[in-house]
Short mmCIF file of C-alpha atoms in Angstrom, two decimals:
data_model
loop_
_atom_site.label_atom_id
_atom_site.label_comp_id
_atom_site.label_asym_id
_atom_site.label_seq_id
_atom_site.Cartn_x
_atom_site.Cartn_y
_atom_site.Cartn_z
CA MET A 1 145.75 100.33 99.77
CA PHE A 2 143.33 100.58 97.57
CA LEU A 3 140.55 103.71 98.03
CA GLY A 4 138.09 105.22 95.51
CA CYS A 5 134.46 105.59 94.56
CA GLN A 6 132.01 105.24 91.80
CA PHE A 7 129.89 108.73 92.47
CA SER A 8 127.15 110.16 90.00
CA LEU A 9 125.35 113.74 89.39
CA TYR A 10 121.71 113.94 88.99
CA PRO A 11 120.58 117.44 88.47
CA MET A 12 117.20 117.37 87.86
CA THR A 13 116.88 120.05 84.39
CA ASP A 14 116.46 119.72 80.98
CA ARG A 15 119.66 120.94 81.39
CA PHE A 16 120.86 118.44 82.80
CA VAL A 17 124.32 117.08 80.76
CA GLU A 18 125.99 120.62 80.63
CA VAL A 19 125.58 121.02 84.25
CA ILE A 20 127.21 117.18 85.16
CA LEU A 21 130.10 117.87 82.11
CA GLY A 22 130.66 121.22 83.61
CA ALA A 23 131.28 120.03 86.67
CA ILE A 24 133.48 116.35 85.98
CA ASP A 25 135.38 117.51 82.92
CA ARG A 26 136.99 120.01 86.44
CA LEU A 27 138.65 116.88 87.35
CA GLN A 28 140.68 116.54 84.40
CA ASN A 29 143.04 119.26 86.13
CA LEU A 30 144.03 115.96 88.94
CA GLY A 31 145.27 114.50 86.50
CA ASP A 32 148.67 112.65 88.30
CA ARG A 33 146.93 113.06 92.37
CA LEU A 34 143.82 111.36 90.82
CA ARG A 35 142.48 108.87 88.52
CA VAL A 36 139.48 109.53 86.91
CA GLU A 37 137.37 107.20 84.58
CA SER A 38 133.38 108.65 83.61
CA ASP A 39 130.87 106.17 82.00
CA ASP A 40 126.85 106.86 81.06
CA LEU A 41 126.39 105.30 84.57
CA SER A 42 129.20 107.17 87.64
CA THR A 43 132.20 108.52 87.35
CA LEU A 44 135.16 105.97 89.46
CA LEU A 45 137.49 108.40 91.44
CA VAL A 46 140.79 106.66 92.89
CA GLY A 47 143.41 107.98 95.07
CA ALA A 48 143.68 109.51 98.74
CA PRO A 49 140.97 111.10 100.47
CA GLU A 50 142.90 114.15 100.88
CA VAL A 51 142.72 114.82 97.10
CA LEU A 52 139.67 112.12 96.51
CA PHE A 53 137.11 114.12 99.12
CA PRO A 54 137.89 117.90 97.49
CA ALA A 55 137.41 116.64 93.96
CA LEU A 56 133.34 115.23 95.44
CA GLN A 57 132.78 118.19 96.89
CA GLU A 58 133.94 120.65 94.23
CA CYS A 59 131.86 118.90 91.90
CA PHE A 60 128.92 119.26 94.64
CA VAL A 61 129.29 123.06 94.37
CA GLN A 62 129.84 123.64 90.58
CA ALA A 63 126.50 121.83 89.85
CA ALA A 64 124.47 122.77 92.55
CA GLY A 65 125.48 125.84 91.28
CA ARG A 66 123.23 125.54 88.43
CA SER A 67 120.88 123.09 89.40
CA SER A 68 118.22 124.21 91.15
CA HIS A 69 117.64 120.85 93.07
CA LEU A 70 120.79 118.32 92.99
CA VAL A 71 121.64 114.69 94.00
CA MET A 72 124.97 113.44 94.37
CA ASN A 73 125.12 109.87 94.95
CA VAL A 74 128.04 107.71 96.21
CA SER A 75 129.96 104.96 96.86
CA LEU A 76 133.00 104.58 98.84
CA SER A 77 135.54 101.83 99.34
CA ARG A 78 138.83 101.32 100.90
CA GLY A 79 140.44 98.27 101.29
CA CYS A 80 138.93 95.41 98.96
CA PRO A 81 140.61 92.57 99.68
CA GLY A 82 140.32 91.97 95.49
CA GLU A 83 141.57 95.07 94.11
CA PRO A 84 145.66 96.30 94.20
CA ASP A 85 147.57 98.45 96.55
CA ASP A 86 147.51 101.51 94.41
CA PRO A 87 150.23 104.44 95.20
CA LEU A 88 148.05 106.87 95.03
CA CYS A 89 146.34 105.75 97.62
CA HIS A 90 149.23 106.04 100.10
CA SER A 91 147.92 108.69 103.14
CA ALA A 92 148.47 109.63 106.32
CA ALA A 93 144.92 109.49 106.78
CA LEU A 94 145.40 105.15 106.91
CA GLY A 95 148.68 104.89 107.70
CA GLY A 96 150.93 105.76 110.83
CA SER A 97 150.55 103.61 113.65
CA VAL A 98 147.64 104.34 115.60
CA GLU A 99 145.19 102.67 115.25
CA PRO A 100 141.42 103.93 115.90
CA THR A 101 140.20 101.38 119.06
CA ALA A 102 136.96 100.66 119.39
CA ALA A 103 136.63 103.14 123.32
CA GLY A 104 138.18 105.56 121.51
CA ARG A 105 136.91 106.03 117.95
CA VAL A 106 133.23 108.20 118.62
CA SER A 107 135.98 110.97 120.07
CA ALA A 108 138.52 110.75 117.34
CA ALA A 109 135.93 111.04 114.80
CA LEU A 110 135.00 114.31 116.41
CA GLY A 111 138.41 115.77 117.14
CA ARG A 112 138.91 114.95 113.59
CA LEU A 113 136.24 117.88 112.74
CA GLY A 114 137.81 121.12 112.48
CA PRO A 115 136.20 124.31 110.91
CA VAL A 116 135.65 124.67 107.32
CA ALA A 117 135.39 127.06 105.08
CA PRO A 118 131.26 127.22 104.56
CA THR A 119 130.18 126.73 100.99
CA GLY A 120 126.82 128.59 101.05
CA ILE A 121 124.58 125.58 100.01
CA PRO A 122 122.42 123.59 102.44
CA ALA A 123 122.57 120.11 101.93
CA ALA A 124 120.67 117.09 102.94
CA ALA A 125 122.32 113.72 103.63
CA GLN A 126 121.67 110.37 104.28
CA ILE A 127 124.66 107.90 104.53
CA ALA A 128 125.21 104.17 105.58
CA LEU A 129 128.26 102.42 106.66
CA TYR A 130 129.09 98.72 106.08
CA PRO A 131 132.42 97.38 107.88
CA LEU A 132 132.89 94.45 106.13
CA GLY A 133 134.26 90.98 106.65
CA ARG A 134 133.94 91.50 110.84
CA PRO A 135 131.43 89.53 113.25
CA ASP A 136 131.21 93.19 115.25
CA TYR A 137 130.65 95.06 112.01
CA MET A 138 126.73 96.58 114.40
CA ALA A 139 129.55 98.17 116.52
CA ALA A 140 131.19 100.11 114.50
CA ILE A 141 127.93 101.51 112.11
CA GLY A 142 126.41 102.01 116.24
CA ASP A 143 129.91 104.56 116.57
CA CYS A 144 129.26 105.86 113.67
CA ILE A 145 125.44 107.13 114.12
CA ALA A 146 126.62 108.46 117.65
CA PHE A 147 129.16 110.29 115.90
CA ILE A 148 126.88 111.76 113.62
CA LYS A 149 124.44 112.58 115.98
CA LYS A 150 127.31 114.43 118.47
CA SER A 151 128.56 116.05 114.77
CA GLY A 152 126.40 119.00 115.51
CA LEU A 153 124.14 118.47 112.38
CA HIS A 154 121.37 118.07 112.27
CA SER A 155 120.53 114.55 112.42
CA ARG A 156 117.34 112.22 112.18
CA ALA A 157 117.43 107.31 112.23
CA LYS A 158 116.31 106.30 109.34
CA HIS A 159 115.71 102.89 107.85
CA PHE A 160 118.55 101.52 107.42
CA CYS A 161 120.95 105.40 106.93
CA THR A 162 121.49 108.15 108.89
CA ARG A 163 120.53 111.59 107.66
CA MET A 164 122.21 114.73 108.29
CA ASP A 165 121.76 118.41 107.50
CA GLY A 166 123.94 121.22 107.13
CA ASP A 167 126.60 123.34 105.06
CA ALA A 168 127.63 121.19 101.86
CA ALA A 169 131.40 121.44 103.98
CA GLU A 170 130.10 120.06 107.00
CA VAL A 171 128.62 117.63 105.42
CA PHE A 172 131.34 116.57 103.24
CA GLN A 173 133.84 116.33 106.48
CA ALA A 174 131.28 114.58 108.37
CA ILE A 175 130.93 111.67 105.33
CA GLU A 176 134.53 111.49 104.85
CA THR A 177 135.22 111.33 108.91
CA SER A 178 132.59 108.85 108.93
CA PHE A 179 134.42 106.58 106.34
CA LEU A 180 138.03 107.23 107.80
CA CYS A 181 137.27 105.82 111.22
CA PHE A 182 134.96 103.83 111.72
CA GLY A 183 137.61 100.87 110.59
CA GLY A 184 141.12 99.65 110.89
CA HIS A 185 143.38 101.33 108.86
CA ASP A 186 143.38 98.12 106.28
CA ASP A 187 140.16 96.99 107.05
CA HIS A 188 137.52 96.91 103.55
CA VAL A 189 134.94 99.39 104.60
CA VAL A 190 132.29 101.26 102.32
CA LEU A 191 130.50 104.34 102.63
CA THR A 192 127.17 105.21 100.57
CA ALA A 193 126.26 108.19 100.67
CA VAL A 194 123.35 110.31 99.19
CA ILE A 195 123.60 114.51 98.84
CA SER A 196 121.34 116.62 97.89
CA LYS A 197 120.24 120.39 97.36
CA GLY A 198 117.25 122.33 96.58
CA SER A 199 114.45 119.67 97.29
CA PRO A 200 110.83 121.44 96.91
CA SER A 201 109.85 118.59 99.33
CA PRO A 202 108.97 119.56 102.90
CA ARG A 203 112.10 118.45 105.27
CA PRO A 204 111.13 115.99 108.35
CA ALA A 205 111.35 117.48 111.49
CA ALA A 206 114.37 116.69 113.49
CA GLY A 207 114.04 113.21 116.50
CA MET B 1 112.84 89.20 109.43
CA PHE B 2 112.79 93.27 108.55
CA LEU B 3 113.16 93.67 104.68
CA GLY B 4 113.18 96.80 102.45
CA CYS B 5 114.88 99.46 100.89
CA GLN B 6 115.24 103.24 100.25
CA PHE B 7 114.79 104.61 96.95
CA SER B 8 115.13 107.94 95.24
CA LEU B 9 114.37 108.47 91.41
CA TYR B 10 115.97 111.63 89.70
CA PRO B 11 114.15 112.38 86.19
CA MET B 12 116.47 114.37 84.57
CA THR B 13 113.93 116.94 83.66
CA ASP B 14 112.96 120.36 84.35
CA ARG B 15 109.34 118.21 84.92
CA PHE B 16 110.80 116.35 88.41
CA VAL B 17 108.30 116.52 90.48
CA GLU B 18 105.14 115.60 88.55
CA VAL B 19 107.40 112.79 87.00
CA ILE B 20 108.44 111.87 90.37
CA LEU B 21 105.09 111.61 92.35
CA GLY B 22 102.93 110.73 89.67
CA ALA B 23 105.05 106.91 90.20
CA ILE B 24 105.67 107.35 93.72
CA ASP B 25 101.72 108.34 94.81
CA ARG B 26 100.93 104.76 92.61
CA LEU B 27 102.23 103.18 95.93
CA GLN B 28 99.45 103.83 97.82
CA ASN B 29 97.23 101.55 96.66
CA LEU B 30 99.50 98.73 98.03
CA GLY B 31 99.01 99.89 101.90
CA ASP B 32 98.35 97.08 103.87
CA ARG B 33 101.04 94.64 101.91
CA LEU B 34 103.88 97.22 101.84
CA ARG B 35 105.02 99.84 104.09
CA VAL B 36 105.74 103.27 102.36
CA GLU B 37 107.32 106.91 103.61
CA SER B 38 108.89 109.22 101.31
CA ASP B 39 110.85 112.40 102.54
CA ASP B 40 112.54 114.95 100.85
CA LEU B 41 115.68 112.56 100.25
CA SER B 42 114.09 108.97 98.99
CA THR B 43 110.66 106.97 99.75
CA LEU B 44 111.00 103.81 102.54
CA LEU B 45 109.75 100.31 101.27
CA VAL B 46 108.84 97.27 103.57
CA GLY B 47 107.57 94.35 102.63
CA ALA B 48 108.00 90.72 101.85
CA PRO B 49 110.33 90.80 98.30
CA GLU B 50 107.65 89.43 95.98
CA VAL B 51 105.37 93.00 96.72
CA LEU B 52 108.11 94.76 97.18
CA PHE B 53 110.08 93.75 93.89
CA PRO B 54 106.95 94.35 91.50
CA ALA B 55 106.60 97.52 92.93
CA LEU B 56 109.72 99.04 92.54
CA GLN B 57 110.16 97.90 88.67
CA GLU B 58 106.21 99.47 88.58
CA CYS B 59 107.59 102.86 89.96
CA PHE B 60 111.05 102.58 87.72
CA VAL B 61 108.74 101.82 84.54
CA GLN B 62 105.76 104.74 84.80
CA ALA B 63 108.82 107.32 85.73
CA ALA B 64 110.44 106.10 82.52
CA GLY B 65 108.05 106.58 80.32
CA ARG B 66 107.60 110.62 81.51
CA SER B 67 111.11 111.19 81.40
CA SER B 68 114.04 110.73 79.09
CA HIS B 69 117.30 109.98 81.00
CA LEU B 70 116.05 108.38 84.51
CA VAL B 71 117.97 107.02 86.96
CA MET B 72 116.54 105.18 90.22
CA ASN B 73 118.55 104.56 93.45
CA VAL B 74 118.27 101.42 96.09
CA SER B 75 119.58 100.78 98.91
CA LEU B 76 118.05 97.78 99.76
CA SER B 77 118.47 95.13 103.09
CA ARG B 78 117.59 92.32 104.95
CA GLY B 79 117.37 90.74 108.12
CA CYS B 80 120.16 93.93 110.02
CA PRO B 81 120.01 92.59 113.58
CA GLY B 82 119.02 96.27 114.94
CA GLU B 83 115.65 95.52 112.92
CA PRO B 84 112.52 94.09 114.51
CA ASP B 85 110.91 90.74 112.96
CA ASP B 86 108.16 92.31 110.91
CA PRO B 87 105.18 89.47 109.91
CA LEU B 88 105.02 92.10 106.83
CA CYS B 89 108.18 90.92 105.87
CA HIS B 90 107.79 86.93 106.13
CA SER B 91 107.91 84.95 102.34
CA ALA B 92 109.08 81.58 101.06
CA ALA B 93 112.14 83.45 99.42
CA LEU B 94 113.78 83.45 102.82
CA GLY B 95 112.24 80.27 104.83
CA GLY B 96 111.43 76.77 104.15
CA SER B 97 114.81 74.14 104.47
CA VAL B 98 116.17 74.54 102.31
CA GLU B 99 119.21 76.83 102.89
CA PRO B 100 121.38 77.88 99.70
CA THR B 101 125.05 76.84 100.46
CA ALA B 102 128.63 78.16 98.82
CA ALA B 103 129.02 75.23 96.51
CA GLY B 104 125.14 75.63 94.48
CA ARG B 105 124.33 79.19 95.00
CA VAL B 106 124.91 80.04 91.53
CA SER B 107 123.00 77.82 89.98
CA ALA B 108 120.57 78.48 92.51
CA ALA B 109 119.82 81.77 91.50
CA LEU B 110 120.25 81.12 87.87
CA GLY B 111 117.60 78.48 88.23
CA ARG B 112 115.26 81.23 90.09
CA LEU B 113 115.07 82.67 86.34
CA GLY B 114 112.20 82.73 84.37
CA PRO B 115 110.85 84.61 81.42
CA VAL B 116 109.63 87.69 82.18
CA ALA B 117 106.59 89.79 80.09
CA PRO B 118 109.20 92.38 78.77
CA THR B 119 108.88 96.40 79.71
CA GLY B 120 110.24 97.71 76.12
CA ILE B 121 112.63 99.89 78.27
CA PRO B 122 116.32 98.66 77.53
CA ALA B 123 117.79 99.44 81.12
CA ALA B 124 121.87 99.78 82.19
CA ALA B 125 121.77 98.99 86.31
CA GLN B 126 125.25 98.49 88.47
CA ILE B 127 125.02 96.99 91.93
CA ALA B 128 127.07 95.83 94.92
CA LEU B 129 126.78 93.24 97.33
CA TYR B 130 127.69 94.09 100.78
CA PRO B 131 127.12 90.65 102.74
CA LEU B 132 127.62 91.50 106.61
CA GLY B 133 129.04 90.03 109.32
CA ARG B 134 130.79 87.61 107.79
CA PRO B 135 134.62 86.25 106.99
CA ASP B 136 134.03 84.33 104.27
CA TYR B 137 131.66 87.67 102.26
CA MET B 138 134.23 87.72 99.17
CA ALA B 139 133.18 84.40 98.26
CA ALA B 140 129.62 85.28 98.56
CA ILE B 141 129.99 88.32 96.27
CA GLY B 142 132.18 86.56 93.56
CA ASP B 143 129.70 84.27 92.94
CA CYS B 144 126.84 86.89 92.95
CA ILE B 145 129.30 88.21 90.09
CA ALA B 146 129.69 84.67 88.20
CA PHE B 147 125.34 84.90 88.66
CA ILE B 148 125.22 88.48 86.97
CA LYS B 149 128.16 87.20 84.08
CA LYS B 150 125.77 83.70 83.28
CA SER B 151 122.68 86.04 83.20
CA GLY B 152 122.59 86.88 80.10
CA LEU B 153 122.70 90.06 80.46
CA HIS B 154 125.64 92.15 79.18
CA SER B 155 127.91 92.52 82.23
CA ARG B 156 130.90 94.66 82.90
CA ALA B 157 133.06 94.54 85.62
CA LYS B 158 133.93 97.25 87.70
CA HIS B 159 135.98 98.93 90.52
CA PHE B 160 133.43 98.31 93.58
CA CYS B 161 130.18 96.82 90.95
CA THR B 162 129.31 95.03 88.44
CA ARG B 163 127.20 95.96 85.21
CA MET B 164 124.34 94.96 83.64
CA ASP B 165 122.42 95.46 80.69
CA GLY B 166 119.11 94.37 79.49
CA ASP B 167 114.95 95.19 79.64
CA ALA B 168 113.79 96.35 82.75
CA ALA B 169 112.08 93.53 83.18
CA GLU B 170 115.17 90.97 83.29
CA VAL B 171 117.30 93.86 85.15
CA PHE B 172 115.21 93.90 88.14
CA GLN B 173 115.04 90.10 88.36
CA ALA B 174 118.53 90.04 88.09
CA ILE B 175 118.78 92.39 91.32
CA GLU B 176 116.06 90.24 93.34
CA THR B 177 117.77 87.05 92.82
CA SER B 178 121.65 88.62 93.63
CA PHE B 179 119.60 90.11 96.70
CA LEU B 180 118.03 87.15 97.81
CA CYS B 181 120.54 83.92 96.68
CA PHE B 182 123.74 84.99 98.74
CA GLY B 183 123.74 84.60 102.12
CA GLY B 184 121.99 82.95 104.38
CA HIS B 185 117.91 83.01 104.83
CA ASP B 186 118.60 85.21 108.04
CA ASP B 187 122.14 87.22 107.38
CA HIS B 188 122.20 90.45 106.99
CA VAL B 189 122.45 91.34 103.11
CA VAL B 190 122.15 94.86 101.83
CA LEU B 191 122.72 95.15 98.53
CA THR B 192 122.74 98.68 96.84
CA ALA B 193 121.85 99.65 92.57
CA VAL B 194 121.54 102.33 90.33
CA ILE B 195 119.34 101.71 87.73
CA SER B 196 119.24 104.26 84.32
CA LYS B 197 117.21 104.62 81.11
CA GLY B 198 118.33 107.26 78.54
CA SER B 199 121.75 108.35 79.37
CA PRO B 200 122.87 110.17 76.14
CA SER B 201 126.11 109.49 76.63
CA PRO B 202 128.27 106.23 74.96
CA ARG B 203 127.46 102.56 76.52
CA PRO B 204 130.72 101.20 77.01
CA ALA B 205 132.21 98.24 75.09
CA ALA B 206 131.03 95.13 76.45
CA GLY B 207 134.54 93.54 78.45
#
C-alpha cells in the first residue's frame, strides 16, 4: 500500500510566505512517521491515514489562525498500482479481514464518525472521489455523496464535486472517511478536496 | 456530452478580492457560449473546450498581472454519466469519426500542439489525469505522462502528478491536450491542474 497526498496552502495575504512556512515547518516533527517533501508547488505527505490526516488538519488550523482567508488544496491517493508498497503506510484502517461491501458502506462510513474536538474554525469544503479501474465506480461515488448528505454537515450538490460546511475538525473527519470507506482496501482511490476558511463571498443557500 | 470545470484563483495578496473579481467578471462577456456560476469556493464553467480553455487562460493572465504570486486550481471533467448532454458542449474536438487509439494517442497529442502567442508569464503546473470506469486506465495515464515529457515543456515526475514549466500559453495548451486526447470521445475523464506564477520558493532541478 502506498498512501499519501500533495497539498498546498493558499493564504490570501501579503504575509503568505510566513503563514505557509509557519504551518508546514511543524511537519518536520513527524519525521519518522510521515514522509514530507515540499517544493514551490505543493508538499508531499506519505504515511498512514491516522498520522497523515491529523497533520493535514493541524497545518490548516495553524495557517487559518494567521490568515483571515485561507484555502487548502489536497489531492489524496491510495493504492496506485504504479507506486511501491511502503511500510510507513500500513494501517489498520485499510487492513484486516473486513472489506467494505457496496451494501453496507454508507452505514459503515457513518459509523466511523465520532465526536471530535472542535477547532472553532468554520470551514467550507468541496470534494470529489475518483475510484479508478472499476466499471462500477459511479455507485461508489453515489454512496459517498449519500454519506456526506447524512453526515450532518450542511451539504450542497455542485457539478463535479460535493460541498460540505462545518467546523474544520468535522470537515477533515468527513474527508478522511470518504477517502477510506468507498473502495476496497487495495483499490486505487483518489480524492481531491478544497477546504476554505473566511471567504468574504456570500455562502450559497443549502440545497 | 457534458464538459466543464470548477476553478478557483488564489492571489497571495491582501488585495485578493479585487484581483479575483477583476478576472472572473470578464467571463460574463462570454454569456451565450459558456455557462458561468460562481460561489464562495469556485467558479463553474460549462461549454466547449475551444471556448472554455481560452477563457481559463485569460482569467489566469488577468489575475497574474495584478498579483506577484498567483495560483489557479482547476478540476476539469468530461463525459460524466451522471450529467445531461448539453448542446453548449458540442465540439469537433470530441466528435467526428476518428477516435484516439492507444497506439497513436501520444503522437496525436503531440500533433495537436502548435505555435501559441506567448503571454510572457512563466508558469509552473502540476496535473493529474483520471480516466474513469476503465480497467486499462493506467496505460492512458502513462501515455499522457509520455506526451508531457515529449512536449518540450520542462517536466519532472512527482508522486501523484506530473509537473511542467513554460510560458502560461504553452502550459494551458498542454493541459487542454492532455484532457482531450487520453480517453475515448465519450469516456468519462477528469483532469486536475494547479497552475502557479511567481512562487518565491526555489524551483526544483529538472529530473
